[in-house]
Short mmCIF file of N, CA and C in Angstrom, two decimals:
data_model
loop_
_atom_site.label_atom_id
_atom_site.label_comp_id
_atom_site.label_asym_id
_atom_site.label_seq_id
_atom_site.Cartn_x
_atom_site.Cartn_y
_atom_site.Cartn_z
N MET A 1 0.83 -1.17 0.01
CA MET A 1 0.00 0.00 0.02
C MET A 1 0.89 1.19 -0.03
N ASP A 2 0.42 2.28 -0.67
CA ASP A 2 1.24 3.48 -0.60
C ASP A 2 0.36 4.74 -0.53
N ALA A 3 1.00 5.85 -0.18
CA ALA A 3 0.32 7.12 -0.07
C ALA A 3 0.79 8.08 -1.17
N ALA A 4 1.27 7.51 -2.26
CA ALA A 4 1.75 8.30 -3.40
C ALA A 4 0.62 9.20 -3.86
N GLY A 5 0.95 10.42 -4.21
CA GLY A 5 -0.07 11.38 -4.66
C GLY A 5 -0.63 12.22 -3.56
N SER A 6 -0.24 11.96 -2.32
CA SER A 6 -0.71 12.76 -1.16
C SER A 6 -0.05 14.16 -1.25
N TYR A 7 -0.72 15.13 -0.79
CA TYR A 7 -0.15 16.48 -0.74
C TYR A 7 -0.76 17.22 0.46
N CYS A 8 -0.09 18.35 0.79
CA CYS A 8 -0.60 19.20 1.88
C CYS A 8 -1.13 20.48 1.30
N ALA A 9 -2.38 20.75 1.60
CA ALA A 9 -3.02 21.94 1.00
C ALA A 9 -2.69 23.16 1.79
N ASP A 10 -2.01 23.03 2.94
CA ASP A 10 -1.73 24.18 3.80
C ASP A 10 -0.43 24.93 3.43
N ALA A 11 0.03 24.68 2.19
CA ALA A 11 1.25 25.28 1.62
C ALA A 11 2.52 24.69 2.23
N GLY A 12 2.41 23.75 3.08
CA GLY A 12 3.57 23.09 3.66
C GLY A 12 3.79 21.75 2.97
N GLY A 13 4.96 21.22 3.07
CA GLY A 13 5.23 19.90 2.54
C GLY A 13 4.81 18.82 3.50
N ILE A 14 4.90 17.61 3.06
CA ILE A 14 4.51 16.46 3.94
C ILE A 14 5.64 16.25 4.95
N ALA A 15 5.25 16.22 6.17
CA ALA A 15 6.21 16.03 7.30
C ALA A 15 6.31 14.58 7.72
N GLY A 16 5.28 13.80 7.46
CA GLY A 16 5.37 12.41 7.90
C GLY A 16 4.12 11.63 7.60
N TYR A 17 4.25 10.30 7.76
CA TYR A 17 3.15 9.35 7.55
C TYR A 17 3.08 8.45 8.76
N GLN A 18 1.86 8.03 9.06
CA GLN A 18 1.62 7.01 10.11
C GLN A 18 0.54 6.08 9.65
N TRP A 19 0.91 4.85 9.34
CA TRP A 19 -0.04 3.85 8.91
C TRP A 19 -0.77 3.31 10.13
N ARG A 20 -2.02 2.96 9.86
CA ARG A 20 -2.91 2.41 10.96
C ARG A 20 -3.58 1.12 10.50
N GLU A 21 -3.76 0.21 11.46
CA GLU A 21 -4.47 -1.06 11.24
C GLU A 21 -5.63 -1.08 12.18
N ASP A 22 -6.81 -1.12 11.62
CA ASP A 22 -8.05 -1.11 12.42
C ASP A 22 -8.05 0.13 13.38
N GLY A 23 -7.54 1.25 12.85
CA GLY A 23 -7.56 2.52 13.60
C GLY A 23 -6.36 2.72 14.56
N ALA A 24 -5.59 1.69 14.83
CA ALA A 24 -4.43 1.80 15.76
C ALA A 24 -3.17 2.02 14.94
N PRO A 25 -2.31 2.93 15.44
CA PRO A 25 -1.03 3.15 14.78
C PRO A 25 -0.20 1.86 14.70
N ILE A 26 0.43 1.64 13.61
CA ILE A 26 1.35 0.45 13.45
C ILE A 26 2.76 0.95 13.83
N PRO A 27 3.35 0.45 14.86
CA PRO A 27 4.66 0.94 15.27
C PRO A 27 5.69 0.79 14.15
N GLY A 28 6.43 1.87 13.87
CA GLY A 28 7.47 1.86 12.88
C GLY A 28 6.97 2.05 11.43
N ALA A 29 5.67 2.07 11.22
CA ALA A 29 5.09 2.18 9.85
C ALA A 29 4.95 3.71 9.56
N THR A 30 6.05 4.36 9.18
CA THR A 30 6.03 5.82 9.02
C THR A 30 6.59 6.26 7.67
N LEU A 31 6.61 5.38 6.71
CA LEU A 31 7.09 5.73 5.37
C LEU A 31 5.92 5.94 4.41
N ILE A 32 6.19 6.36 3.18
CA ILE A 32 5.13 6.60 2.23
C ILE A 32 4.40 5.33 1.81
N SER A 33 5.06 4.16 1.99
CA SER A 33 4.41 2.90 1.69
C SER A 33 4.50 1.97 2.90
N TYR A 34 3.59 1.01 2.91
CA TYR A 34 3.56 0.00 3.99
C TYR A 34 3.29 -1.37 3.33
N THR A 35 4.12 -2.34 3.76
CA THR A 35 3.91 -3.73 3.34
C THR A 35 3.44 -4.52 4.48
N ILE A 36 2.33 -5.22 4.29
CA ILE A 36 1.78 -6.07 5.33
C ILE A 36 2.78 -7.22 5.54
N PRO A 37 3.23 -7.47 6.77
CA PRO A 37 4.21 -8.53 6.99
C PRO A 37 3.63 -9.91 6.78
N SER A 38 4.49 -10.84 6.31
CA SER A 38 4.01 -12.21 6.10
C SER A 38 3.58 -12.89 7.40
N SER A 39 3.94 -12.36 8.54
CA SER A 39 3.56 -12.94 9.80
C SER A 39 2.15 -12.52 10.20
N GLN A 40 1.51 -11.62 9.43
CA GLN A 40 0.15 -11.16 9.75
C GLN A 40 -0.82 -12.36 9.78
N PRO A 41 -1.55 -12.50 10.83
CA PRO A 41 -2.51 -13.62 10.88
C PRO A 41 -3.64 -13.43 9.84
N ALA A 42 -4.29 -14.47 9.47
CA ALA A 42 -5.41 -14.43 8.53
C ALA A 42 -6.55 -13.66 9.14
N GLY A 43 -7.26 -12.90 8.28
CA GLY A 43 -8.42 -12.12 8.75
C GLY A 43 -8.61 -10.90 7.84
N ALA A 44 -9.60 -10.07 8.17
CA ALA A 44 -9.89 -8.86 7.42
C ALA A 44 -9.43 -7.70 8.31
N PHE A 45 -8.67 -6.79 7.72
CA PHE A 45 -8.10 -5.69 8.45
C PHE A 45 -8.35 -4.40 7.68
N ASP A 46 -8.62 -3.27 8.42
CA ASP A 46 -8.81 -1.97 7.77
C ASP A 46 -7.51 -1.22 7.92
N TYR A 47 -6.94 -0.77 6.79
CA TYR A 47 -5.72 0.00 6.73
C TYR A 47 -5.99 1.44 6.29
N SER A 48 -5.30 2.37 6.92
CA SER A 48 -5.39 3.76 6.53
C SER A 48 -4.01 4.39 6.81
N VAL A 49 -3.85 5.62 6.31
CA VAL A 49 -2.58 6.33 6.57
C VAL A 49 -2.94 7.75 6.97
N GLU A 50 -2.28 8.22 8.03
CA GLU A 50 -2.42 9.64 8.46
C GLU A 50 -1.23 10.40 7.92
N ILE A 51 -1.51 11.53 7.29
CA ILE A 51 -0.44 12.34 6.71
C ILE A 51 -0.34 13.61 7.51
N SER A 52 0.88 13.92 7.96
CA SER A 52 1.15 15.13 8.70
C SER A 52 1.85 16.15 7.78
N CYS A 53 1.42 17.37 7.87
CA CYS A 53 1.99 18.46 6.99
C CYS A 53 2.90 19.33 7.86
N SER A 54 3.92 19.91 7.20
CA SER A 54 4.87 20.74 7.95
C SER A 54 4.17 22.03 8.45
N GLY A 55 3.06 22.41 7.88
CA GLY A 55 2.31 23.57 8.39
C GLY A 55 1.42 23.23 9.56
N GLY A 56 1.37 21.99 9.99
CA GLY A 56 0.60 21.59 11.14
C GLY A 56 -0.64 20.85 10.87
N ALA A 57 -1.15 20.83 9.65
CA ALA A 57 -2.36 20.10 9.35
C ALA A 57 -2.09 18.60 9.25
N THR A 58 -3.18 17.82 9.54
CA THR A 58 -3.12 16.41 9.41
C THR A 58 -4.38 15.95 8.70
N ASP A 59 -4.31 14.77 8.05
CA ASP A 59 -5.47 14.22 7.44
C ASP A 59 -5.25 12.72 7.41
N GLU A 60 -6.40 11.95 7.50
CA GLU A 60 -6.27 10.49 7.43
C GLU A 60 -7.08 10.00 6.25
N SER A 61 -6.50 9.06 5.52
CA SER A 61 -7.18 8.50 4.37
C SER A 61 -8.36 7.63 4.87
N ALA A 62 -9.27 7.36 3.94
CA ALA A 62 -10.35 6.41 4.20
C ALA A 62 -9.67 5.03 4.40
N ALA A 63 -10.26 4.28 5.27
CA ALA A 63 -9.74 2.90 5.51
C ALA A 63 -10.07 2.00 4.32
N VAL A 64 -9.12 1.15 4.01
CA VAL A 64 -9.27 0.12 2.97
C VAL A 64 -9.21 -1.26 3.61
N GLN A 65 -10.20 -2.08 3.37
CA GLN A 65 -10.21 -3.40 4.00
C GLN A 65 -9.34 -4.33 3.15
N VAL A 66 -8.46 -5.05 3.82
CA VAL A 66 -7.56 -5.99 3.17
C VAL A 66 -7.81 -7.35 3.85
N SER A 67 -8.06 -8.38 3.02
CA SER A 67 -8.23 -9.72 3.51
C SER A 67 -6.92 -10.46 3.41
N VAL A 68 -6.43 -10.92 4.56
CA VAL A 68 -5.19 -11.70 4.61
C VAL A 68 -5.63 -13.19 4.73
N VAL A 69 -5.22 -13.96 3.79
CA VAL A 69 -5.59 -15.38 3.79
C VAL A 69 -4.38 -16.21 4.15
N PRO A 70 -4.58 -17.37 4.77
CA PRO A 70 -3.45 -18.24 5.14
C PRO A 70 -2.84 -18.83 3.89
N PRO A 71 -1.55 -19.01 3.89
CA PRO A 71 -0.94 -19.71 2.75
C PRO A 71 -1.37 -21.16 2.71
N PRO A 72 -1.19 -21.83 1.60
CA PRO A 72 -1.54 -23.25 1.57
C PRO A 72 -0.76 -23.99 2.61
N GLY A 73 -1.40 -25.05 3.17
CA GLY A 73 -0.78 -25.89 4.19
C GLY A 73 0.37 -26.71 3.60
N LEU A 74 0.99 -27.48 4.48
CA LEU A 74 2.13 -28.32 4.09
C LEU A 74 1.68 -29.69 3.63
N VAL A 75 2.28 -30.15 2.57
CA VAL A 75 2.04 -31.51 2.07
C VAL A 75 2.69 -32.50 3.01
N GLY A 76 3.89 -32.19 3.43
CA GLY A 76 4.64 -32.90 4.47
C GLY A 76 4.73 -34.38 4.24
N ALA A 77 4.41 -35.15 5.24
CA ALA A 77 4.66 -36.61 5.24
C ALA A 77 3.73 -37.39 4.27
N THR A 78 2.80 -36.71 3.65
CA THR A 78 1.86 -37.40 2.75
C THR A 78 2.46 -37.61 1.37
N LEU A 79 3.65 -36.96 1.11
CA LEU A 79 4.25 -37.08 -0.22
C LEU A 79 4.87 -38.44 -0.40
N THR A 80 4.49 -39.07 -1.49
CA THR A 80 5.09 -40.39 -1.84
C THR A 80 5.66 -40.27 -3.28
N VAL A 81 6.76 -40.97 -3.52
CA VAL A 81 7.41 -41.01 -4.82
C VAL A 81 7.60 -42.45 -5.20
N GLY A 82 7.05 -42.80 -6.35
CA GLY A 82 7.21 -44.16 -6.88
C GLY A 82 7.78 -44.10 -8.27
N ARG A 83 7.89 -45.30 -8.86
CA ARG A 83 8.47 -45.30 -10.17
C ARG A 83 7.55 -46.15 -11.10
N SER A 84 7.39 -45.63 -12.30
CA SER A 84 6.55 -46.35 -13.26
C SER A 84 7.12 -46.16 -14.68
N ALA A 85 7.51 -47.23 -15.35
CA ALA A 85 7.99 -47.19 -16.73
C ALA A 85 9.13 -46.16 -16.89
N GLY A 86 10.05 -46.11 -15.99
CA GLY A 86 11.19 -45.19 -16.14
C GLY A 86 10.90 -43.77 -15.72
N ASP A 87 9.74 -43.48 -15.16
CA ASP A 87 9.39 -42.14 -14.69
C ASP A 87 9.22 -42.17 -13.15
N LEU A 88 9.28 -41.00 -12.58
CA LEU A 88 8.94 -40.85 -11.16
C LEU A 88 7.48 -40.45 -11.09
N VAL A 89 6.77 -40.97 -10.12
CA VAL A 89 5.34 -40.63 -9.90
C VAL A 89 5.22 -40.05 -8.54
N PHE A 90 4.79 -38.78 -8.43
CA PHE A 90 4.63 -38.05 -7.16
C PHE A 90 3.13 -38.04 -6.82
N ASN A 91 2.81 -38.35 -5.60
CA ASN A 91 1.44 -38.23 -5.08
C ASN A 91 1.53 -37.65 -3.70
N TRP A 92 0.49 -36.95 -3.30
CA TRP A 92 0.41 -36.34 -1.95
C TRP A 92 -1.06 -36.07 -1.63
N ALA A 93 -1.35 -35.79 -0.39
CA ALA A 93 -2.66 -35.40 0.06
C ALA A 93 -2.83 -33.93 -0.20
N ASP A 94 -3.98 -33.53 -0.82
CA ASP A 94 -4.22 -32.13 -1.01
C ASP A 94 -4.37 -31.40 0.31
N VAL A 95 -4.02 -30.12 0.33
CA VAL A 95 -4.08 -29.35 1.56
C VAL A 95 -5.00 -28.16 1.39
N ALA A 96 -5.51 -27.68 2.51
CA ALA A 96 -6.40 -26.50 2.50
C ALA A 96 -5.65 -25.32 1.95
N GLY A 97 -6.34 -24.50 1.14
CA GLY A 97 -5.77 -23.29 0.62
C GLY A 97 -5.04 -23.41 -0.66
N ALA A 98 -4.81 -24.59 -1.20
CA ALA A 98 -4.07 -24.77 -2.47
C ALA A 98 -5.05 -25.03 -3.56
N ASP A 99 -4.91 -24.26 -4.67
CA ASP A 99 -5.68 -24.49 -5.87
C ASP A 99 -4.97 -25.41 -6.82
N GLU A 100 -3.68 -25.43 -6.78
CA GLU A 100 -2.84 -26.34 -7.56
C GLU A 100 -1.47 -26.42 -6.91
N TYR A 101 -0.61 -27.27 -7.42
CA TYR A 101 0.69 -27.54 -6.84
C TYR A 101 1.81 -27.50 -7.91
N ALA A 102 2.96 -26.95 -7.46
CA ALA A 102 4.13 -26.96 -8.34
C ALA A 102 5.18 -27.85 -7.65
N VAL A 103 5.79 -28.70 -8.39
CA VAL A 103 6.84 -29.58 -7.91
C VAL A 103 8.18 -29.03 -8.39
N TYR A 104 9.10 -28.86 -7.44
CA TYR A 104 10.44 -28.35 -7.78
C TYR A 104 11.49 -29.33 -7.42
N SER A 105 12.68 -29.18 -8.05
CA SER A 105 13.79 -30.01 -7.74
C SER A 105 15.05 -29.20 -7.51
N SER A 106 15.97 -29.77 -6.81
CA SER A 106 17.27 -29.19 -6.59
C SER A 106 18.29 -30.26 -6.30
N THR A 107 19.50 -30.09 -6.79
CA THR A 107 20.54 -31.05 -6.51
C THR A 107 21.41 -30.59 -5.36
N ASP A 108 21.19 -29.36 -4.90
CA ASP A 108 21.98 -28.78 -3.80
C ASP A 108 21.06 -28.24 -2.70
N PRO A 109 20.76 -29.00 -1.69
CA PRO A 109 19.80 -28.51 -0.67
C PRO A 109 20.39 -27.38 0.19
N SER A 110 21.70 -27.13 0.11
CA SER A 110 22.32 -26.07 0.91
C SER A 110 21.92 -24.68 0.39
N THR A 111 21.46 -24.59 -0.87
CA THR A 111 21.03 -23.31 -1.38
C THR A 111 19.71 -22.82 -0.76
N ALA A 112 19.00 -23.72 -0.16
CA ALA A 112 17.72 -23.48 0.52
C ALA A 112 16.63 -22.94 -0.39
N THR A 113 16.85 -23.00 -1.70
CA THR A 113 15.80 -22.57 -2.62
C THR A 113 15.74 -23.54 -3.76
N PHE A 114 14.51 -24.01 -4.06
CA PHE A 114 14.26 -24.93 -5.14
C PHE A 114 13.79 -24.12 -6.33
N THR A 115 14.52 -24.12 -7.43
CA THR A 115 14.17 -23.34 -8.58
C THR A 115 13.87 -24.13 -9.85
N GLY A 116 14.21 -25.43 -9.82
CA GLY A 116 13.95 -26.27 -11.03
C GLY A 116 12.53 -26.73 -11.04
N LEU A 117 11.68 -26.09 -11.86
CA LEU A 117 10.28 -26.54 -11.93
C LEU A 117 10.17 -27.88 -12.66
N VAL A 118 9.62 -28.91 -11.98
CA VAL A 118 9.46 -30.21 -12.57
C VAL A 118 8.13 -30.31 -13.28
N GLY A 119 7.06 -29.69 -12.67
CA GLY A 119 5.76 -29.68 -13.23
C GLY A 119 4.71 -29.13 -12.35
N ILE A 120 3.49 -29.02 -12.85
CA ILE A 120 2.37 -28.45 -12.08
C ILE A 120 1.24 -29.45 -12.15
N SER A 121 0.51 -29.61 -11.04
CA SER A 121 -0.61 -30.51 -10.96
C SER A 121 -1.76 -29.87 -10.23
N PRO A 122 -2.98 -30.14 -10.65
CA PRO A 122 -4.15 -29.57 -9.95
C PRO A 122 -4.45 -30.30 -8.64
N SER A 123 -3.88 -31.49 -8.44
CA SER A 123 -4.17 -32.25 -7.23
C SER A 123 -3.06 -33.30 -6.94
N GLY A 124 -2.87 -33.56 -5.70
CA GLY A 124 -1.91 -34.63 -5.33
C GLY A 124 -2.48 -36.00 -5.59
N THR A 125 -3.81 -36.09 -5.64
CA THR A 125 -4.47 -37.35 -5.91
C THR A 125 -4.11 -37.86 -7.32
N THR A 126 -4.20 -36.96 -8.32
CA THR A 126 -3.78 -37.33 -9.64
C THR A 126 -2.23 -37.29 -9.74
N GLY A 127 -1.64 -36.45 -8.89
CA GLY A 127 -0.20 -36.34 -8.79
C GLY A 127 0.48 -35.82 -10.04
N LEU A 128 1.75 -36.18 -10.13
CA LEU A 128 2.59 -35.69 -11.23
C LEU A 128 3.56 -36.76 -11.63
N THR A 129 3.72 -36.94 -12.91
CA THR A 129 4.70 -37.88 -13.43
C THR A 129 5.80 -37.10 -14.14
N ALA A 130 7.02 -37.43 -13.84
CA ALA A 130 8.17 -36.72 -14.39
C ALA A 130 9.27 -37.71 -14.74
N PRO A 131 10.11 -37.38 -15.76
CA PRO A 131 11.18 -38.28 -16.11
C PRO A 131 12.20 -38.42 -14.98
N LEU A 132 12.86 -39.59 -14.94
CA LEU A 132 13.94 -39.79 -14.00
C LEU A 132 14.98 -38.75 -14.17
N PRO A 133 15.50 -38.17 -13.08
CA PRO A 133 16.54 -37.17 -13.18
C PRO A 133 17.88 -37.79 -13.63
N SER A 134 18.73 -36.97 -14.23
CA SER A 134 20.05 -37.47 -14.68
C SER A 134 21.04 -37.43 -13.51
N SER A 135 20.77 -36.70 -12.45
CA SER A 135 21.66 -36.64 -11.29
C SER A 135 21.43 -37.84 -10.37
N ASP A 136 22.46 -38.19 -9.62
CA ASP A 136 22.36 -39.33 -8.70
C ASP A 136 21.52 -38.99 -7.48
N LEU A 137 21.58 -37.72 -7.07
CA LEU A 137 20.87 -37.31 -5.82
C LEU A 137 20.09 -36.03 -6.10
N VAL A 138 18.78 -36.13 -5.98
CA VAL A 138 17.87 -34.96 -6.29
C VAL A 138 16.90 -34.83 -5.13
N TYR A 139 16.69 -33.56 -4.73
CA TYR A 139 15.73 -33.26 -3.66
C TYR A 139 14.50 -32.61 -4.33
N TYR A 140 13.33 -32.94 -3.79
CA TYR A 140 12.05 -32.44 -4.36
C TYR A 140 11.29 -31.65 -3.35
N LEU A 141 10.50 -30.70 -3.80
CA LEU A 141 9.62 -29.94 -2.95
C LEU A 141 8.32 -29.73 -3.69
N VAL A 142 7.20 -29.91 -2.98
CA VAL A 142 5.87 -29.69 -3.53
C VAL A 142 5.34 -28.39 -2.84
N ALA A 143 5.06 -27.38 -3.66
CA ALA A 143 4.58 -26.10 -3.19
C ALA A 143 3.14 -25.86 -3.64
N GLY A 144 2.21 -25.75 -2.64
CA GLY A 144 0.84 -25.39 -3.01
C GLY A 144 0.80 -23.91 -3.42
N ARG A 145 -0.19 -23.56 -4.23
CA ARG A 145 -0.33 -22.17 -4.61
C ARG A 145 -1.80 -21.86 -4.89
N ASN A 146 -2.14 -20.56 -4.76
CA ASN A 146 -3.48 -20.15 -5.02
C ASN A 146 -3.43 -18.71 -5.61
N ALA A 147 -4.50 -18.20 -6.10
CA ALA A 147 -4.56 -16.91 -6.77
C ALA A 147 -4.29 -15.75 -5.81
N VAL A 148 -4.59 -15.91 -4.54
CA VAL A 148 -4.44 -14.83 -3.59
C VAL A 148 -2.98 -14.78 -3.06
N CYS A 149 -2.48 -15.91 -2.59
CA CYS A 149 -1.15 -15.94 -1.94
C CYS A 149 -0.04 -16.14 -2.91
N GLY A 150 -0.33 -16.64 -4.11
CA GLY A 150 0.71 -17.03 -5.00
C GLY A 150 1.27 -18.39 -4.63
N GLU A 151 2.51 -18.58 -4.93
CA GLU A 151 3.11 -19.87 -4.71
C GLU A 151 3.71 -19.99 -3.32
N GLY A 152 3.62 -21.20 -2.76
CA GLY A 152 4.18 -21.46 -1.44
C GLY A 152 5.70 -21.35 -1.50
N PRO A 153 6.30 -21.48 -0.33
CA PRO A 153 7.76 -21.28 -0.28
C PRO A 153 8.52 -22.27 -1.13
N GLN A 154 9.55 -21.77 -1.76
CA GLN A 154 10.43 -22.63 -2.60
C GLN A 154 11.73 -22.89 -1.88
N ARG A 155 11.64 -23.15 -0.59
CA ARG A 155 12.84 -23.43 0.20
C ARG A 155 12.57 -24.53 1.18
#
C-alpha cells in the first residue's frame, strides 16, 4: 500500500506518515508505503494512513479493507514418490488453501531454494509424473499455490 499522490493543501510539505491497522497506529510504519508482513494472521483488516503536514495540518485516508488469507498448508509426510515405466510418480494429500501444486527439484539442498520446476498438478491425488533425473541425488519440494497468496515457499 502507498500514499503516493498525497499532498498538503496548507502550503507546507509532507512532514510524515503514520499507517494504521483497524484505527491503531502500526509501530514503525512511518514511510510513504507499507507492506503487510508475512507474519500477519489471517483475517480482514482496515488500513489507513495519516499524513502530517509541515504547516501543522493532518489528514487520514479512508480505511481500505484487506483480507489476509493463510498460505496453503504443508504436504509434508503425505508425499510419496514411486516409479513407473522409467518415470517418477509423485502423489500427496491435497491441503487446505491450495488451488494447484508446483513440484520443484534441486541437486543442492544447501542453497535453501528450489528453482527447477518439474511440473504443475491440480491435485496430489492425480499427482505428477516426471522423467527420472540425470543426477544421482535430487531433492524435491511440492509447493501449493493459489490466486491470492501465489506460490508457497520454494525453500
